[in-house]
Amino acid sequence: MEDTARPSGEAHSRLELTTVFGGSGFLGRRIVKHLLDHGTAVRAASRHSTRARHEQVHGGSFSAVKADILDQEQVAAAVSGASTVINAVSLYTEHGDVTFERIHVEAALRLAAAARDAGAVRYIQISGIGSNPRSASSYIRARGQGEEAVAAVFPNAIIVRPAVMTGSDDAFLTTIVRLLRILPAYPLFGSGDTRLQPAFVEDVAEAIARLALGASDPEARLFEFGGPRVYSYRELVEEISRLLGVRVRLMPVPFLAWHALAIVAELVPGAPLTRNQVELMRIDNVAERCGFRELGIEPHDIDVVVQAIREKSRP
Ligand SMILES: NC(=O)c1ccc[n+]([C@@H]2O[C@H](COP(=O)([O-])OP(=O)(O)OC[C@H]3O[C@@H](n4cnc5c(N)ncnc54)[C@H](OP(=O)(O)O)[C@@H]3O)[C@@H](O)[C@H]2O)c1
């Protein structure tokens, strides 16, 4: 069951309501859960609703609307009455006329404008570390231009840039774990020197929930969230193999080869490897300062996630 029009039956004051666009995603559904745990009313918006699951756990403070961020009427309905709006919509592979520019710049701008017009007092745009409006990569450029577009229409907007995120159902560590278990030699991105600072998705979701509740310095506009340790990609793979108790032989693979592989992989539905992932792996993915500590959160390292992945995959 899902709402397709203006949501009804929310018995909460507008000051308590947060709309999470992309509220069914890897990060978005955790933001919803953490907000509900803080006692806030939440409306999750996405093209496919996940209403039942949250209602079972959290009673009536959760509602879901079916809304496409590209549909202006559905966007207006989804943000109506919300005091805070969070944009956690992703697009990792372009298809047809659904481009990085349309989702991460144009739609992000229209969502922020709709939030402003609906009287929201807070808008949080989820972006990513390394976003750069002048990047040669269309993905990284769109993320940077999206940040600028949002700030132009909603000047108080908070930009959140997580590092690569980990969780037992992530697409990052689970892939490394799977490959370490089956491959005789592990292929590195380039020589494996790119620096990464993986952030636990639950920590990021809690941080965003605190931002939505106004926990930050009101002047702060940008938060970068990285985990407690910076690894080179090589060190990360070695650390995961140590935690798994498997021996690893590392094999450097040039970025050009990865790029070619990603072009083919993108033809597969749910692409296991995308060109934007390869482009992101070329540049360091490290937080400039620790947003977690500013919000009183002690971030978790990868060991908790590797342990959870091990338990999940135990026969
Ligand atoms: N995952 C990471 O490691 C990572 C790292 C840094 C930054 N980020 C950023 O964090 C944000 C969330 O990423 P994620 O990994 O949680 O993504 P995800 O798991 O792919 O979830 C995306 C969410 O957006 C919704 N969505 C997609 N297209 C939509 C549309 N046209 N209209 C409305 N909703 C739409 C999806 O639901 P439906 O398909 O049902 O619409 C889903 O709820 C993104 O901005 C991403 O770039 C992610």
Short mmCIF file of C-alpha atoms in Angstrom, two decimals, residues 18-19 58 62 70 102 173 220 243 249 255 262 271 289 294 303:
data_model
loop_
_atom_site.label_atom_id
_atom_site.label_comp_id
_atom_site.label_asym_id
_atom_site.label_seq_id
_atom_site.Cartn_x
_atom_site.Cartn_y
_atom_site.Cartn_z
CA THR A 18 10.88 15.68 7.75
CA THR A 19 10.55 14.53 4.13
CA HIS A 58 7.56 2.60 14.42
CA PHE A 62 6.03 7.19 9.39
CA LEU A 70 11.54 14.56 -11.86
CA ARG A 102 19.00 16.16 -14.66
CA LEU A 173 32.88 -3.93 1.20
CA ALA A 220 27.78 25.59 9.28
CA LEU A 243 39.86 -9.66 9.20
CA ARG A 249 47.87 -11.63 -3.69
CA PHE A 255 42.64 2.67 -14.74
CA ALA A 262 32.96 -0.42 -16.71
CA ALA A 271 25.71 -2.54 -13.14
CA ARG A 289 37.65 17.69 8.67
CA GLU A 294 31.37 18.18 15.41
CA ASP A 303 35.70 -4.18 11.37
#
